[in-house]
mmCIF file of C-alpha atoms in Angstrom:
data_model
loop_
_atom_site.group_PDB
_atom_site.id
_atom_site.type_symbol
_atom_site.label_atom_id
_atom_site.label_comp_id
_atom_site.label_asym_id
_atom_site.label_seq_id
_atom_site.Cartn_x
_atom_site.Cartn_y
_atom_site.Cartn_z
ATOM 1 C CA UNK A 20 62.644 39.418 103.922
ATOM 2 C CA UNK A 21 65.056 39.560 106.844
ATOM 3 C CA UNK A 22 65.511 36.466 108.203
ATOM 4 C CA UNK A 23 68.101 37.366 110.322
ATOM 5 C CA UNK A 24 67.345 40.494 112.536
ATOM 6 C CA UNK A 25 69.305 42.615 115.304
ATOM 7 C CA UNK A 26 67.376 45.135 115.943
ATOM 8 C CA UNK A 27 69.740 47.521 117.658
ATOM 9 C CA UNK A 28 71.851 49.037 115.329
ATOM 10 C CA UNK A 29 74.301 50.460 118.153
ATOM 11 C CA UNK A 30 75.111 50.156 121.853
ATOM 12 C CA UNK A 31 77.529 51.454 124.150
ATOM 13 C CA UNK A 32 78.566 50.247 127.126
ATOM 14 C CA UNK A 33 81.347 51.023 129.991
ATOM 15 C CA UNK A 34 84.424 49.507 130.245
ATOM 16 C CA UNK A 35 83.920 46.326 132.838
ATOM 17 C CA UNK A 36 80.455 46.121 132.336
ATOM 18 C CA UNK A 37 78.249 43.695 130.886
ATOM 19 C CA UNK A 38 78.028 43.605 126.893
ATOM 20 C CA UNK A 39 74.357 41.835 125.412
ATOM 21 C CA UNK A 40 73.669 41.836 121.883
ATOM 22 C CA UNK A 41 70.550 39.992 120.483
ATOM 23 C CA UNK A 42 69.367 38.452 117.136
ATOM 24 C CA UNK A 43 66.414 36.847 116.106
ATOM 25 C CA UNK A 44 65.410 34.919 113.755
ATOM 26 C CA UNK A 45 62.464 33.576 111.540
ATOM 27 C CA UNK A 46 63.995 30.639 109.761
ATOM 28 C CA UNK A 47 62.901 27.116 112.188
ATOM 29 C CA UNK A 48 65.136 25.545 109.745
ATOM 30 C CA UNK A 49 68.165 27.078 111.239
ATOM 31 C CA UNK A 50 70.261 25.036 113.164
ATOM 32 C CA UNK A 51 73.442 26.408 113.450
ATOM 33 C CA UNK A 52 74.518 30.327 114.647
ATOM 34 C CA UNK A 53 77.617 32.180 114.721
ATOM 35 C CA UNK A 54 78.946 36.003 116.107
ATOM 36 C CA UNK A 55 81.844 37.330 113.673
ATOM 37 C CA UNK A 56 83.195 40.537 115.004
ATOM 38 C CA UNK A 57 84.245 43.301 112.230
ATOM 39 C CA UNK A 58 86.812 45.952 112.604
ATOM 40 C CA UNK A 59 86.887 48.744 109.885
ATOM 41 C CA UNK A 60 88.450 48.074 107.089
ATOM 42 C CA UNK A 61 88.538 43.945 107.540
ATOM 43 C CA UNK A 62 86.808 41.550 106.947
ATOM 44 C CA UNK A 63 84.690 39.342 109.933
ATOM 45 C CA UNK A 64 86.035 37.062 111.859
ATOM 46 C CA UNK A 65 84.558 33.893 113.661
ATOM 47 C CA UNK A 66 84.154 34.853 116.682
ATOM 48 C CA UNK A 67 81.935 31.879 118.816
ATOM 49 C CA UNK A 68 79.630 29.873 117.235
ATOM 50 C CA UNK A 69 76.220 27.246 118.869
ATOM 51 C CA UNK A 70 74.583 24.297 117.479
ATOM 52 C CA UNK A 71 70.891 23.767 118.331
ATOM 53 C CA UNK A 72 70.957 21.232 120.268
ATOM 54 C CA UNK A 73 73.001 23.063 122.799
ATOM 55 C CA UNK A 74 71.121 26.560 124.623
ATOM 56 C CA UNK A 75 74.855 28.061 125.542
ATOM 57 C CA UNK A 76 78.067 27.888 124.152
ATOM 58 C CA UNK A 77 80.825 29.532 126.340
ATOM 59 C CA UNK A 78 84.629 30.948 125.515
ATOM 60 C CA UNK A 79 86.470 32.994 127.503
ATOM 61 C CA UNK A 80 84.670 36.260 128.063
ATOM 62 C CA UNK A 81 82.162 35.378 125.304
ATOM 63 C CA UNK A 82 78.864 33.582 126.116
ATOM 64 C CA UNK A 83 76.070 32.425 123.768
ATOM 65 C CA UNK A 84 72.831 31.817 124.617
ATOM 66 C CA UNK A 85 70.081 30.348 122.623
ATOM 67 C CA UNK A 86 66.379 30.281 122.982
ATOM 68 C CA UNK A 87 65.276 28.098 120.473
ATOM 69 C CA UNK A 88 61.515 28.263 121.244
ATOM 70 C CA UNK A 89 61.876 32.323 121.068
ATOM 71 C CA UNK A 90 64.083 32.150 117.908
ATOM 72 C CA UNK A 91 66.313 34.545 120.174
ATOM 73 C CA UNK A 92 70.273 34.112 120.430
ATOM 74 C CA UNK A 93 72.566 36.478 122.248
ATOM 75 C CA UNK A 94 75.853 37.141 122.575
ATOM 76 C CA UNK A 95 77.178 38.402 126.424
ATOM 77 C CA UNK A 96 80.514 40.173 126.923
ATOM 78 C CA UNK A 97 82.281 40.084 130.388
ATOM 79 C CA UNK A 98 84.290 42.043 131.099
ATOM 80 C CA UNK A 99 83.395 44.450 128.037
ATOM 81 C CA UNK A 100 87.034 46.205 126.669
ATOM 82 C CA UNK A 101 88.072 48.574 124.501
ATOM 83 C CA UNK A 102 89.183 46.320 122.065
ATOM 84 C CA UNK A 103 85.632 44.907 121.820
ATOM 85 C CA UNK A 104 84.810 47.767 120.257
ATOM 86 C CA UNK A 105 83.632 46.974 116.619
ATOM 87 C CA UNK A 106 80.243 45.910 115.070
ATOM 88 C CA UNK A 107 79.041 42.517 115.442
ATOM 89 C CA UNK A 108 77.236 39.968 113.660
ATOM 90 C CA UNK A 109 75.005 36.826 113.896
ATOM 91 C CA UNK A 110 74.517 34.393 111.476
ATOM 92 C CA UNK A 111 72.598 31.389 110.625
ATOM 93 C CA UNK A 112 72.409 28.236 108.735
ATOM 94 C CA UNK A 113 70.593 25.164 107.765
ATOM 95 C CA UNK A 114 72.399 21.729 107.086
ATOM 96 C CA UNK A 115 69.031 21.684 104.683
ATOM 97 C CA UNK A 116 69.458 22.781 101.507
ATOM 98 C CA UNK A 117 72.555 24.657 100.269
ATOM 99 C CA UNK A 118 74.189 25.504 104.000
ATOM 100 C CA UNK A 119 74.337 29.199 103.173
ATOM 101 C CA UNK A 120 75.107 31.593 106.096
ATOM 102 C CA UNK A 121 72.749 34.271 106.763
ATOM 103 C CA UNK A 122 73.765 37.375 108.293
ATOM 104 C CA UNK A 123 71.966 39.755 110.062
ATOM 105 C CA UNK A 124 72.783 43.538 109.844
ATOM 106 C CA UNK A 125 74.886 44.170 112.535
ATOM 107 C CA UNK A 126 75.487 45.580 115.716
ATOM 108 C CA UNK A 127 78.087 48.403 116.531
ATOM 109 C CA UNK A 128 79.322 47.951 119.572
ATOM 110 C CA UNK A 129 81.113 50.971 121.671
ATOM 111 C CA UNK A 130 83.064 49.737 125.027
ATOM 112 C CA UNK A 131 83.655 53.229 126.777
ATOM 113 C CA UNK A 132 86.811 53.669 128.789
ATOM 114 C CA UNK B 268 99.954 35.295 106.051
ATOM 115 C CA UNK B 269 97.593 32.182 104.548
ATOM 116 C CA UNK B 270 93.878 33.959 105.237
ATOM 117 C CA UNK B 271 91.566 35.266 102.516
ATOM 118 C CA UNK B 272 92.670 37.936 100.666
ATOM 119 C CA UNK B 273 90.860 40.081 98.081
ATOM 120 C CA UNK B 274 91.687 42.306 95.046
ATOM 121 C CA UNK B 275 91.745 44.905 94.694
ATOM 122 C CA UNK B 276 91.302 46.608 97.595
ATOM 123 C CA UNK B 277 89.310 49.204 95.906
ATOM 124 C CA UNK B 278 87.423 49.754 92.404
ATOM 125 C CA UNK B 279 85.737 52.354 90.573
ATOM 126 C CA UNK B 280 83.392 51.399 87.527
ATOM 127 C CA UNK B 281 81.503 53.922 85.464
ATOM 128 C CA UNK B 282 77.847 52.399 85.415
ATOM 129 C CA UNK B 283 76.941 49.748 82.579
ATOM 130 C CA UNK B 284 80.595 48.777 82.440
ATOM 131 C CA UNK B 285 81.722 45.084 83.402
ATOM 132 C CA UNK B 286 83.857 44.510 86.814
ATOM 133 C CA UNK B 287 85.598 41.256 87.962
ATOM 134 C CA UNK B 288 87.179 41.278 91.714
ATOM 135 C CA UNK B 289 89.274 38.169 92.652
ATOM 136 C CA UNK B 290 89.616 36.099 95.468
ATOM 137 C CA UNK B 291 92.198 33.540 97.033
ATOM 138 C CA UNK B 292 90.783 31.812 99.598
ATOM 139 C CA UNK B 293 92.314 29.233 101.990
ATOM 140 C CA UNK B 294 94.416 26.291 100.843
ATOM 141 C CA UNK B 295 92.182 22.861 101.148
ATOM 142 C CA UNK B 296 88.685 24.867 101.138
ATOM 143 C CA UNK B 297 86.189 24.082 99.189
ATOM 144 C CA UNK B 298 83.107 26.072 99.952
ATOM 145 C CA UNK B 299 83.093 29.299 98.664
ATOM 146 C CA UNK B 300 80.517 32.197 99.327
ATOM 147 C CA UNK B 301 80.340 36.229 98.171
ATOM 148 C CA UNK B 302 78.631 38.329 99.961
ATOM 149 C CA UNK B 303 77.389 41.918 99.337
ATOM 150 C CA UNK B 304 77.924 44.055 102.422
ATOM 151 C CA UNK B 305 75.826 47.356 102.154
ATOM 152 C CA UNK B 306 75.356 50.120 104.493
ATOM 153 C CA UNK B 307 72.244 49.431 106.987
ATOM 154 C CA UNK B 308 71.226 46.172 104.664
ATOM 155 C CA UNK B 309 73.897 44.193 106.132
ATOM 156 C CA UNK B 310 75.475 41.131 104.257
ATOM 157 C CA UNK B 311 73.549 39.717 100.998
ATOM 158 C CA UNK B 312 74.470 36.680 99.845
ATOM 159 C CA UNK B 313 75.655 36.852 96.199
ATOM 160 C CA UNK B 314 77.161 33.639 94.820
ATOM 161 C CA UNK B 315 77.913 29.692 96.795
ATOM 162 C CA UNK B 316 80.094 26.961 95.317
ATOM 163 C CA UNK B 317 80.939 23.592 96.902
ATOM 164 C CA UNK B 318 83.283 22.387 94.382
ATOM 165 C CA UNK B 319 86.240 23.539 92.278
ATOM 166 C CA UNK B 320 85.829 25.016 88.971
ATOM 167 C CA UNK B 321 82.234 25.422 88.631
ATOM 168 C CA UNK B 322 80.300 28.685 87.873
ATOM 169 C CA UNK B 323 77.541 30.047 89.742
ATOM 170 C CA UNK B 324 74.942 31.889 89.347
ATOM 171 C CA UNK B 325 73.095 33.030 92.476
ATOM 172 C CA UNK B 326 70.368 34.879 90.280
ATOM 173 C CA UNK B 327 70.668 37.482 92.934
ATOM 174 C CA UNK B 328 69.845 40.512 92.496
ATOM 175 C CA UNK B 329 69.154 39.812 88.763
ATOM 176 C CA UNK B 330 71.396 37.209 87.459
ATOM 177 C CA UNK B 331 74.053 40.249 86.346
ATOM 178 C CA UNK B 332 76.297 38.077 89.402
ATOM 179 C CA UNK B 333 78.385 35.007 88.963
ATOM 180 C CA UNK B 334 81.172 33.413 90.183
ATOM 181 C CA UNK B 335 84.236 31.421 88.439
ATOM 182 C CA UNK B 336 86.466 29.285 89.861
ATOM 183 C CA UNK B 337 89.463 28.836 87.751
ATOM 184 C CA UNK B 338 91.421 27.258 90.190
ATOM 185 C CA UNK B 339 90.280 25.101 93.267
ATOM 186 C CA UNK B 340 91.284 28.170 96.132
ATOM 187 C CA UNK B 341 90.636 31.180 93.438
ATOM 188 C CA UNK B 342 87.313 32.648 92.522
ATOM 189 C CA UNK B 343 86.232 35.462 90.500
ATOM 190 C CA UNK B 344 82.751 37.243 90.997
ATOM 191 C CA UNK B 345 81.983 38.934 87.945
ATOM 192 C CA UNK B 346 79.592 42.073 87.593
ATOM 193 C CA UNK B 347 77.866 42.363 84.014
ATOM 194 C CA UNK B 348 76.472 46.287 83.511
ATOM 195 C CA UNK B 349 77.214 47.175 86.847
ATOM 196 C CA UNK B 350 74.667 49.654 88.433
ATOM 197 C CA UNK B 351 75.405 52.464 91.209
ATOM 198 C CA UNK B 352 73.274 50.405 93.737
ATOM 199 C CA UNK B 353 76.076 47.293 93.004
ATOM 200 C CA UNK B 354 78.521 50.627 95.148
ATOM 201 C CA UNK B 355 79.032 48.166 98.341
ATOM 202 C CA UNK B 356 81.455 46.271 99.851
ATOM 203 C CA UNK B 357 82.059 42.394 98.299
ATOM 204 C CA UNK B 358 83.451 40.480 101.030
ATOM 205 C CA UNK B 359 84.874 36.667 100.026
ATOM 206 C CA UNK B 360 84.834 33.993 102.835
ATOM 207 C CA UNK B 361 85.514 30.395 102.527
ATOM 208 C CA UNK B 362 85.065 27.431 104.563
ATOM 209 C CA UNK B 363 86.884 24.042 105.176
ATOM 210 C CA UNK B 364 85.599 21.101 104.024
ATOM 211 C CA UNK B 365 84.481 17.828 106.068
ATOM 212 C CA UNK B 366 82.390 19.595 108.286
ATOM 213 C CA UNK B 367 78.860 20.714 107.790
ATOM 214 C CA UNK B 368 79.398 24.552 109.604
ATOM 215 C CA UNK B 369 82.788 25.024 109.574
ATOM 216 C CA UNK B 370 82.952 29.167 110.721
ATOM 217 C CA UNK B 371 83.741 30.967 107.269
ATOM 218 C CA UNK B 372 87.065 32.723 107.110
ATOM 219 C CA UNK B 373 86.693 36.177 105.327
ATOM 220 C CA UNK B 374 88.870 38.290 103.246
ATOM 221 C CA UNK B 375 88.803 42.284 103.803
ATOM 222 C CA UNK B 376 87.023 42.856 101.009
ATOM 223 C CA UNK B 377 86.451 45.242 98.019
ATOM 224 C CA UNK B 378 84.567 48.205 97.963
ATOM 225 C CA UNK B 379 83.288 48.615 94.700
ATOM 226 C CA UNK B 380 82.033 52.498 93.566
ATOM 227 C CA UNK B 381 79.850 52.736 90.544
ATOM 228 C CA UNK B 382 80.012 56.434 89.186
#
């Protein structure tokens, strides 16, 4: 049971242009989400993270949004560059029970020059 | 540099043999988590410890996985009769202590082959 989901496995996107990647979630319990960004061959990194009593969380070119009602987080790119280019994740925890971090599967993003 | 790091970098085990992959986390953390990172399944938490020197055992996928902390920042996750469905990448990350959701740091794993 998936209780982390991002349901596009890929997306591509020009250079400049707006980057969106969603997650959802079924786990009400979850109260804290994060994006880690993976390049091949590493390990993530952090890359933004959101509590739930906050709907957006802003750095830099990196924006997240959260719709707590729709279970729904995003994560919105702009400018989108080259160097965004890698596959990203969302995660989730509770501060209930054993504050594991639960990943979804991943999005690969592709910023086209 | 003073991130996560992992070893080794690669393994092969033939299938029903034993496997034990190490990590060093940060300095000062105290949470430590392994994951399972699989192709399409994304990352499946294995093992979770709060506290130095104490074993785990997640029970996940079928209690063959459990972790060892020998010393406060090093942990090994130990495979009994590893399977070819354990082939996957084990990614480390830890997490510093005194708050709740610190962002987990994460070494660059080891991708494990079962022949």
């Amino acid at each position: 049971d998936q209780q982390v989901k991002q349901n596009s496995p890929s997306l591509s996107v020009q250079e400049g242009r707006i980057s969106i990647l969603n997650c959802d979630y079924t786990n009400s319990m979850f109260d804290y989400f994060l994006w880690y960004k993976k390049y091949p061959a590493e390990g993530p990194t952090f890359l933004i993270s959101i509590s739930s009593i906050k709907d957006k969380n802003e750095d830099g070119r990196f924006t997240v949004f959260l719709n707590k009602s729709a279970k729904h987080l995003s994560l919105h790119i702009v400018p989108s560059q080259p160097g965004d280019s890698a596959v990203y994740f969302c995660a989730a925890s509770a501060l209930s029970g054993t504050y594991k971090y639960i990943f979804g599967t991943g999005t690969r993003l592709k910023v086209l020059a | 540099g003073a991130g996560v790091s992992q070893s080794p970098r690669y393994k092969v085990a033939k299938r029903g043999r034993d496997v034990a992959l190490r990590c060093d986390s940060i300095s000062g953390h105290v949470t430590l988590y392994w994951y399972r990172q699989t192709l399409g399944q994304g990352s499946e938490v294995l093992t979770y410890s709060q506290s130095d020197a104490q074993r785990d055992k997640s029970g996940r996928p079928s209690g063959r996985f459990s972790a060892e902390r020998p010393e406060r920042s090093v942990s090994t996750l130990k495979i009994q009769r590893t399977e070819q469905g354990d082939s996957a990448v084990y990614l480390c990350a830890s997490s510093s202590p005194g708050t709740l959701n610190s962002p987990l740091h994460f070494g660059n794993g080891t991708r494990l082959t079962v022949t």
